[in-house]
PDB file of C-alpha atoms in Angstrom:
ATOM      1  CA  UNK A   1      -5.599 -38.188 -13.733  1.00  0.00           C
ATOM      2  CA  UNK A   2      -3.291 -41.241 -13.347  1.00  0.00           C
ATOM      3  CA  UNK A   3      -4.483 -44.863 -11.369  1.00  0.00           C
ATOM      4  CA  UNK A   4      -1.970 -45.950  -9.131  1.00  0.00           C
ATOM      5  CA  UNK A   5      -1.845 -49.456  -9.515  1.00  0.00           C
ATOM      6  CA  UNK A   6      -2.519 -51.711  -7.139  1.00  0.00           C
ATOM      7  CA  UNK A   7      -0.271 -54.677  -7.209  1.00  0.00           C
ATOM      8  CA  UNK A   8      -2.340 -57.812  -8.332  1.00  0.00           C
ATOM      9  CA  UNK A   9      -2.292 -61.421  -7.087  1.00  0.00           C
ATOM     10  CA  UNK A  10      -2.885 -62.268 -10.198  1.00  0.00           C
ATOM     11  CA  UNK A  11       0.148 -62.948 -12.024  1.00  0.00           C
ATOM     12  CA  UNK A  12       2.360 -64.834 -14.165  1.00  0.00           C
ATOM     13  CA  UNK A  13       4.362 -66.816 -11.866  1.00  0.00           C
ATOM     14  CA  UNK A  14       1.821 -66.399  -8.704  1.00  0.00           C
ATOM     15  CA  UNK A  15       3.508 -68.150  -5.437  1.00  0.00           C
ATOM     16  CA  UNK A  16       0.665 -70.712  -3.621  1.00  0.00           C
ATOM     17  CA  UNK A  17      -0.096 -68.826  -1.054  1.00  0.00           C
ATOM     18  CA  UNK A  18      -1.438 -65.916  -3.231  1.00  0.00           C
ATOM     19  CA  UNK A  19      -3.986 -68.265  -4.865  1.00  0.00           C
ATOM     20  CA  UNK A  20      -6.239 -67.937  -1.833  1.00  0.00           C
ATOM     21  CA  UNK A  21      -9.856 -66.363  -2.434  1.00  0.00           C
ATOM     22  CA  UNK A  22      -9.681 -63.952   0.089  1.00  0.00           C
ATOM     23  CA  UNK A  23      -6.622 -62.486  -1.036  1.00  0.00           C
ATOM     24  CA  UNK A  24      -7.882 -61.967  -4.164  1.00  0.00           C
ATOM     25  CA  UNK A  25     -11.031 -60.902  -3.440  1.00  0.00           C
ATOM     26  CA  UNK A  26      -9.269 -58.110  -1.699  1.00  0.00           C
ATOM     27  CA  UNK A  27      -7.626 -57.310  -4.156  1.00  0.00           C
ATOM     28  CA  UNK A  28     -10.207 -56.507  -5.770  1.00  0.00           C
ATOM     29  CA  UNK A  29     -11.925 -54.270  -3.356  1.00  0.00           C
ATOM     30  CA  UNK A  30      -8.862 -52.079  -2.780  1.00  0.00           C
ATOM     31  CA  UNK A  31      -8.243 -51.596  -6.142  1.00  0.00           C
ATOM     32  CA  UNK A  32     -11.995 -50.651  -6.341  1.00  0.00           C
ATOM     33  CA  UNK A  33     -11.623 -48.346  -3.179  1.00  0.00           C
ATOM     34  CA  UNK A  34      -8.643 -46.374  -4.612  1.00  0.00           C
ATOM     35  CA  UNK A  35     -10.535 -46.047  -7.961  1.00  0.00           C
ATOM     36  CA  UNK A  36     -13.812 -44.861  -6.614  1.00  0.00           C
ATOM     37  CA  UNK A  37     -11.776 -42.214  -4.246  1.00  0.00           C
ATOM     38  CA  UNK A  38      -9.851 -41.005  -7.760  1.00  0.00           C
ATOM     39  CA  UNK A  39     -12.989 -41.356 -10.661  1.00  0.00           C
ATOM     40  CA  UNK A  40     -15.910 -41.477  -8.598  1.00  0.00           C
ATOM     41  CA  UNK A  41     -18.576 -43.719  -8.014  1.00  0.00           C
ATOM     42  CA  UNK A  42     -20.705 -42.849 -11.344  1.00  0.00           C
ATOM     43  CA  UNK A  43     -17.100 -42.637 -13.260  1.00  0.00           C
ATOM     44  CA  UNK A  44     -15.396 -45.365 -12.169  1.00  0.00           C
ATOM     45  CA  UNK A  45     -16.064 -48.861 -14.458  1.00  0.00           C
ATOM     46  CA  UNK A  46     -15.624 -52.087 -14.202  1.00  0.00           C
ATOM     47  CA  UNK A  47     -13.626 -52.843 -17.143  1.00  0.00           C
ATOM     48  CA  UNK A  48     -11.050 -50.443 -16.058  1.00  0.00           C
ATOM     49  CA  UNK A  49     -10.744 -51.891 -12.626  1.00  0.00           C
ATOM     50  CA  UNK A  50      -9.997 -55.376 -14.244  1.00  0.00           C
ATOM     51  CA  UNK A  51      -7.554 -53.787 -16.153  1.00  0.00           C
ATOM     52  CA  UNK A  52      -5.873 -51.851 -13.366  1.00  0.00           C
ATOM     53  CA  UNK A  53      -5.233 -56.001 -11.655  1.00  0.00           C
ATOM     54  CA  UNK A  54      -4.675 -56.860 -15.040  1.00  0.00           C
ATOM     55  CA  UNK A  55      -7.613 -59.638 -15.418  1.00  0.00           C
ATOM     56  CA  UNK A  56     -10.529 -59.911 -17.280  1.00  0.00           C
ATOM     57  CA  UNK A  57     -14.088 -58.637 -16.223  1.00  0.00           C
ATOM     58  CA  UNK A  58     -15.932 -61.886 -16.170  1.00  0.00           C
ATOM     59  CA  UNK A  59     -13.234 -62.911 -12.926  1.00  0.00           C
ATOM     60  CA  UNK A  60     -14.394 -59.450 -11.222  1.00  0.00           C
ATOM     61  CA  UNK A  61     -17.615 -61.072 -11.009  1.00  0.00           C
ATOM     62  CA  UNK A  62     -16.158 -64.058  -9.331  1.00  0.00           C
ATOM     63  CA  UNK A  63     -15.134 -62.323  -6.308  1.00  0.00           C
ATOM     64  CA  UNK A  64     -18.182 -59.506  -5.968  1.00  0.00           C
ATOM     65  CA  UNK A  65     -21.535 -59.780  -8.120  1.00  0.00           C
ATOM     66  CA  UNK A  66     -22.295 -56.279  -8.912  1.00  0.00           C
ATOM     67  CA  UNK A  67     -20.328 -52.399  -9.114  1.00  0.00           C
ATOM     68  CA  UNK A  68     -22.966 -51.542  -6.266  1.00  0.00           C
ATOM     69  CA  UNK A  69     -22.350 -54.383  -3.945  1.00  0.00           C
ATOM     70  CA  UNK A  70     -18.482 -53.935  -4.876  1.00  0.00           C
ATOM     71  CA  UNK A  71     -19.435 -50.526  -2.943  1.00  0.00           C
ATOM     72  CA  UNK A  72     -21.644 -52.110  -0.369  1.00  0.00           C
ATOM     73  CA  UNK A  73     -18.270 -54.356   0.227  1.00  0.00           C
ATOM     74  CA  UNK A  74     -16.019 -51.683   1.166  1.00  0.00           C
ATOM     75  CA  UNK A  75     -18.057 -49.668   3.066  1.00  0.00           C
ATOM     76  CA  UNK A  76     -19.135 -52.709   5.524  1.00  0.00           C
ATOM     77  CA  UNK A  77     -14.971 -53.698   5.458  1.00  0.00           C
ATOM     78  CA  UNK A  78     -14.867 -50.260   7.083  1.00  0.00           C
ATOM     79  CA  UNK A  79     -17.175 -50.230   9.182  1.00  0.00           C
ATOM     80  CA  UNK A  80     -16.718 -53.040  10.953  1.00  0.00           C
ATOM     81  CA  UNK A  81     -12.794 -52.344  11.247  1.00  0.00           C
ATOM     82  CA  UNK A  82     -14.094 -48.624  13.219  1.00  0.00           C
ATOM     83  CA  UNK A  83     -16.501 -51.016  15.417  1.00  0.00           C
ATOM     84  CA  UNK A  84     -13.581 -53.124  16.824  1.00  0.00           C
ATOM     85  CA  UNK A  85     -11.232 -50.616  16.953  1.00  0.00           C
ATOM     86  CA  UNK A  86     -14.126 -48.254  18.898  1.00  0.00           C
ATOM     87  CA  UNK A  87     -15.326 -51.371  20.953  1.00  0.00           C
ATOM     88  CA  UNK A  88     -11.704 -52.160  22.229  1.00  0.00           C
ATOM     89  CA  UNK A  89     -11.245 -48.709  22.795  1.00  0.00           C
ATOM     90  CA  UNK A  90     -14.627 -48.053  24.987  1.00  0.00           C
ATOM     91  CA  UNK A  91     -13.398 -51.348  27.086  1.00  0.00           C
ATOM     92  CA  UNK A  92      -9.582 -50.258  27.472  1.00  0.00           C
ATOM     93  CA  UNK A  93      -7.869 -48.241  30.205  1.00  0.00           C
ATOM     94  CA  UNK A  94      -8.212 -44.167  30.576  1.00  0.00           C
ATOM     95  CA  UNK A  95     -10.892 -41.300  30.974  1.00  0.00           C
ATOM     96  CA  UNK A  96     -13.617 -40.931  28.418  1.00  0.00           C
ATOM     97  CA  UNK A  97     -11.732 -37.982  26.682  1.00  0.00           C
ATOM     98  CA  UNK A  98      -8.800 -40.067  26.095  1.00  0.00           C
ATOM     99  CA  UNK A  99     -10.709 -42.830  24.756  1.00  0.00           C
ATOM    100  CA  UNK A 100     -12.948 -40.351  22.433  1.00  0.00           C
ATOM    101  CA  UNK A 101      -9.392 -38.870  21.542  1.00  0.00           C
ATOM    102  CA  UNK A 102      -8.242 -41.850  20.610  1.00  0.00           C
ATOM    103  CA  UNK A 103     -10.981 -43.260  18.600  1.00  0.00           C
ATOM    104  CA  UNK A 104     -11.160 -39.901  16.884  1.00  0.00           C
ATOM    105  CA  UNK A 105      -7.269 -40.188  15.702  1.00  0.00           C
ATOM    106  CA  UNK A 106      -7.920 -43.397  14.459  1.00  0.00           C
ATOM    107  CA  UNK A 107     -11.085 -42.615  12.713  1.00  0.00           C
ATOM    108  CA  UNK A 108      -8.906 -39.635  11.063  1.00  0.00           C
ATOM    109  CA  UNK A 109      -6.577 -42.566   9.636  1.00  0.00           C
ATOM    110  CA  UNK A 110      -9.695 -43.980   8.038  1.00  0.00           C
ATOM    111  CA  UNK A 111     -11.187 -41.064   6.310  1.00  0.00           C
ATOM    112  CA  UNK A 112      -7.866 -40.287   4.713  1.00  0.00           C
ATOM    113  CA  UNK A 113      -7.662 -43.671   3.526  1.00  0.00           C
ATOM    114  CA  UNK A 114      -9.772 -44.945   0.086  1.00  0.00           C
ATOM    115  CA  UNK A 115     -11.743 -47.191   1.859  1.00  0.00           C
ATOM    116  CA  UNK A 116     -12.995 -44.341   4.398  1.00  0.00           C
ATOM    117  CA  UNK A 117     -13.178 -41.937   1.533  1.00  0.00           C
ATOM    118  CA  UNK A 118     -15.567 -44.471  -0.322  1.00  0.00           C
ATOM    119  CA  UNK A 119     -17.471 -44.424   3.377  1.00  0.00           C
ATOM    120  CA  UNK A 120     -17.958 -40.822   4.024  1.00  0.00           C
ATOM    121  CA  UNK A 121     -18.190 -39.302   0.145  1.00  0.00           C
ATOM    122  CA  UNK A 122     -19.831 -41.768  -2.075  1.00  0.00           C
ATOM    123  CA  UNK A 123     -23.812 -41.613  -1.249  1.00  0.00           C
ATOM    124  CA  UNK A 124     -25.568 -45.097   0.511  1.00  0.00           C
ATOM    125  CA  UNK A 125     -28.294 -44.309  -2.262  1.00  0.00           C
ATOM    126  CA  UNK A 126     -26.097 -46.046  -4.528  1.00  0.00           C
ATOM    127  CA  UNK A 127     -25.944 -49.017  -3.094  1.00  0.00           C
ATOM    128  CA  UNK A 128     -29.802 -49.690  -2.801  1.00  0.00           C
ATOM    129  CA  UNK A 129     -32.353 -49.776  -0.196  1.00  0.00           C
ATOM    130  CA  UNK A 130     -31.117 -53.131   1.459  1.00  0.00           C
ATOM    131  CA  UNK A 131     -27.530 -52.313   1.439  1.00  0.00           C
ATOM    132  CA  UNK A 132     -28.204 -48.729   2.707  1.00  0.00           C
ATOM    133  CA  UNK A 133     -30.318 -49.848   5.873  1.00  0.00           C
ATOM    134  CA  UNK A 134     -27.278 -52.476   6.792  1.00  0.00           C
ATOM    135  CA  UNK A 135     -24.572 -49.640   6.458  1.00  0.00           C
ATOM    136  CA  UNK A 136     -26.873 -47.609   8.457  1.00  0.00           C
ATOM    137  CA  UNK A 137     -27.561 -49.769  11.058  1.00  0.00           C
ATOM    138  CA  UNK A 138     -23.821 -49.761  11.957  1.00  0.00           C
ATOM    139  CA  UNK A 139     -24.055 -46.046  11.534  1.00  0.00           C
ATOM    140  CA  UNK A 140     -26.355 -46.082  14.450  1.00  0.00           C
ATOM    141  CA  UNK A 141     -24.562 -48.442  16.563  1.00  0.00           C
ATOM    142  CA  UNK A 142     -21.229 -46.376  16.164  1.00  0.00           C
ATOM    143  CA  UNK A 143     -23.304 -43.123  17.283  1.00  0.00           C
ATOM    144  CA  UNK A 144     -25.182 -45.115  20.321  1.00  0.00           C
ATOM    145  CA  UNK A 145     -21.464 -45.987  21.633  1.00  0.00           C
ATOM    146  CA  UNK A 146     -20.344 -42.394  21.327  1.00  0.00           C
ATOM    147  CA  UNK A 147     -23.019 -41.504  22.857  1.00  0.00           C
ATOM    148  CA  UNK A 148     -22.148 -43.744  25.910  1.00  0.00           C
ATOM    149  CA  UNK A 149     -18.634 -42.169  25.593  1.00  0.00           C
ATOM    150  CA  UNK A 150     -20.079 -38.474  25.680  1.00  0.00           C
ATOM    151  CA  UNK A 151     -22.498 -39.269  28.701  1.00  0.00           C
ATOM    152  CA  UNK A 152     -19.891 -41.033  30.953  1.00  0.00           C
ATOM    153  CA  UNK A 153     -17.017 -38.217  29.649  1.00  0.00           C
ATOM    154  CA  UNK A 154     -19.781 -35.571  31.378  1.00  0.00           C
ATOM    155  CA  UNK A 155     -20.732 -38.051  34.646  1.00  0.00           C
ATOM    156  CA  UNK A 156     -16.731 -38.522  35.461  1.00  0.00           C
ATOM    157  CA  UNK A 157     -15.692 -34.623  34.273  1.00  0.00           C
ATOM    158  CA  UNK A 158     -13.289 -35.099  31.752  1.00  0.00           C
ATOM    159  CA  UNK A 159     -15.448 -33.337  29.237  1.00  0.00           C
ATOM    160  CA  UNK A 160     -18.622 -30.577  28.939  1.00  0.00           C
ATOM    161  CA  UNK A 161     -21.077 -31.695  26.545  1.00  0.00           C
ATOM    162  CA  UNK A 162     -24.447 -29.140  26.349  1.00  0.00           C
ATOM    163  CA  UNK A 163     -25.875 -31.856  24.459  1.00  0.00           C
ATOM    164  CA  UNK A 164     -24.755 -35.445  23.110  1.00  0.00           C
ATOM    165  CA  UNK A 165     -26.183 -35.303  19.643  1.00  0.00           C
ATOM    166  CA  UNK A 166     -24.868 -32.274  18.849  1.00  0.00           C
ATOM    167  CA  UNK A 167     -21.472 -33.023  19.957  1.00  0.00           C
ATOM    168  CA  UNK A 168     -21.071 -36.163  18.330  1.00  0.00           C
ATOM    169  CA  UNK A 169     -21.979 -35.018  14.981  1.00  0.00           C
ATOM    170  CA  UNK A 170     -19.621 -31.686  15.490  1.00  0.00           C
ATOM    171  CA  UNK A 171     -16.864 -33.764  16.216  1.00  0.00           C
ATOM    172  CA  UNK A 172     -17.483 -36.736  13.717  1.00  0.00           C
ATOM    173  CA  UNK A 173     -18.832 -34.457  10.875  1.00  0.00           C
ATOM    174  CA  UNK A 174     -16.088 -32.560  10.530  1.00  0.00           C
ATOM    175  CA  UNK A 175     -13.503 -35.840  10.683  1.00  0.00           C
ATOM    176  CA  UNK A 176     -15.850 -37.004   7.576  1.00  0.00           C
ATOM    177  CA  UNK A 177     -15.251 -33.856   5.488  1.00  0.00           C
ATOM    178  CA  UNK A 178     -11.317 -34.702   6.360  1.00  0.00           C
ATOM    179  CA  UNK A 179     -11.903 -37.668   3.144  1.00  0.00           C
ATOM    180  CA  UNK A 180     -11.740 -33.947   0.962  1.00  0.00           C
ATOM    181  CA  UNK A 181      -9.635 -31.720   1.724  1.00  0.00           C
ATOM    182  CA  UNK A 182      -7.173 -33.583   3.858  1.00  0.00           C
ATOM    183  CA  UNK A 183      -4.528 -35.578   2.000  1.00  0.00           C
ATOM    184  CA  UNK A 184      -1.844 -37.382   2.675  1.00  0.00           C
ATOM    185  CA  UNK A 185       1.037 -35.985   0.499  1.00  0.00           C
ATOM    186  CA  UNK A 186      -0.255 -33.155   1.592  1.00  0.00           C
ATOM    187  CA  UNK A 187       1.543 -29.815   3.543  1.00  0.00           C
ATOM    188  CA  UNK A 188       1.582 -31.297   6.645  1.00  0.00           C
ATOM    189  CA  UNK A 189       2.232 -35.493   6.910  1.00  0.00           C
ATOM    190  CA  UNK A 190      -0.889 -37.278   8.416  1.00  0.00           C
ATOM    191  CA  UNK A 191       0.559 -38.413  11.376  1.00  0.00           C
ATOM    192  CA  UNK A 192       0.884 -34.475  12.980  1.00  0.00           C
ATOM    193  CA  UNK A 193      -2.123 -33.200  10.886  1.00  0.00           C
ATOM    194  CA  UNK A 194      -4.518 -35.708  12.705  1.00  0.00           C
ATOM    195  CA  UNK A 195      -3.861 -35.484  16.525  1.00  0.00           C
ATOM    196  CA  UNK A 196      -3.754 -31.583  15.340  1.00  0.00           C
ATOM    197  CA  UNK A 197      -6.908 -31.464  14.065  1.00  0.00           C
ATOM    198  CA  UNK A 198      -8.274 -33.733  16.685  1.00  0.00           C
ATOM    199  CA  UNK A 199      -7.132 -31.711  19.403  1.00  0.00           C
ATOM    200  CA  UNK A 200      -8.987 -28.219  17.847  1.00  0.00           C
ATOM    201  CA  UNK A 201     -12.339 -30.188  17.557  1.00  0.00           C
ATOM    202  CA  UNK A 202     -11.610 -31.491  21.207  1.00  0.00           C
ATOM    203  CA  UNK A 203     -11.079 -27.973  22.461  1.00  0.00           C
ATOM    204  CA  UNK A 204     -14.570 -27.678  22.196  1.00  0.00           C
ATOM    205  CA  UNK A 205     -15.825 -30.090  24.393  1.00  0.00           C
ATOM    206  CA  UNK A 206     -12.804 -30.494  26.862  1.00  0.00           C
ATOM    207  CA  UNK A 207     -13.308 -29.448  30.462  1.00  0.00           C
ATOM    208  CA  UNK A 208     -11.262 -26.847  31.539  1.00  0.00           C
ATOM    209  CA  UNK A 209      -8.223 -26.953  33.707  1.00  0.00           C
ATOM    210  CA  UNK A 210      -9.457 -26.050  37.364  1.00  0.00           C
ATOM    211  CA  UNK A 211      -8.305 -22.427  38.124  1.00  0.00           C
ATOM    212  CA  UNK A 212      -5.441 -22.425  41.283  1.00  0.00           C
ATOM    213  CA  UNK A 213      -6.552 -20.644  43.851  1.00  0.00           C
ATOM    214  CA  UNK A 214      -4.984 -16.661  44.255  1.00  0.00           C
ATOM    215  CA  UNK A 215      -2.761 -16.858  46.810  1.00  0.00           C
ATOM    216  CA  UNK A 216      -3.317 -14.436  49.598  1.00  0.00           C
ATOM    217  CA  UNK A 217      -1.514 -10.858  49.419  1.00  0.00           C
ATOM    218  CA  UNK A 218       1.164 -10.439  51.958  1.00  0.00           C
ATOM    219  CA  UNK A 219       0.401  -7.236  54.077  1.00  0.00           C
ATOM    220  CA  UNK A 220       3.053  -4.601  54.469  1.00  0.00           C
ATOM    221  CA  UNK A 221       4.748  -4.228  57.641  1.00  0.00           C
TER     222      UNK A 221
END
């Protein structure tokens, strides 16, 4: 199975604004991220990342110290990206099922994406005890503002939920699993497989339309 590289900063002729840090540093995590999806966690190596960016393996450790906080790296990036996106979301216009709709699509995006695959397949026991309580601890404040979602989305109507747990980990659960089967060159293109899927989960949880009233049978003359 083939790398697809992952065009480097680092270069021959490199122009001055792609000397910056950050944009190297980057670099180096979505090369990582797209490796990790393709090799694994456990068969993915350092020395083959810094040849992927075409640079030597002592300069990986400029930018990240370690192969697990490389890991620890992307999964935060991620997280926090989901946060504000769900935050901005939650305080936007629209019902509660349009802004759990919404958040869901966009969550979709993320699981298909290396970085979200490196989220939701590769296990937080890899990354050690510290890192795994920080990536948890955004874990829980994603699920506390679904759960906010969920409640109002019952209070206002515009959804039926038998029980807020249980509903966010249906619905969220199954967009996880989306990082393995789902891909993008795949069948159908991501931007019509998403709201699809989205929509089936949401069937689930979706009030239903209010019934019109019969109308009343005309008598014979």
């Amino acid at each position: 199975m083939s790398i697809a590289t992952t065009e480097s900063p680092w270069g021959s002729t490199p122009r001055k604004h792609r000397s910056k840090f950050q944009l190297k540093r980057d670099a180096v995590l979505e090369a990582a991220a797209a490796l990790f999806r393709q090799r694994g966690y456990e068969g993915a190596s350092l020395n083959e990342l810094a040849d992927i960016l075409n640079i030597t393996k002592p300069t990986i450790y400029y930018y990240v110290e370690s192969k697990d906080r490389l890991l620890l790296d992307i999964k935060i990036q991620v997280q926090e990206q989901i946060l504000t996106f769900m935050k901005a979301t939650v305080a936007g216009p629209g019902t509660a099922l349009e802004k759990l709709r919404a958040i869901m699509i966009r969550y979709a995006e993320f699981m298909m994406s290396d970085y979200g695959t490196c989220l939701s397949l590769i296990a937080n026991r890899e990354i050690g005890e510290k890192g795994r309580i920080e990536v948890e601890t955004r874990i829980e404040e994603a699920n506390q503002i679904l759960y906010r979602l969920l409640d109002q989305g019952k209070r206002e109507g515009s959804m039926v939920v038998p029980d807020r747990v249980v509903a966010c980990h249906g619905l969220f659960g199954s967009l996880n699993w989306m990082s393995q089967w789902a891909k993008p060159d795949g069948r159908l293109p991501p931007d019509k497989l998403i709201p699809m899927h989205v929509d089936i989960l949401l069937s689930g949880v979706a009030a239903p339309t209010a019934r019109a009233p019969d109308k009343p049978k005309r008598r014979r003359s």
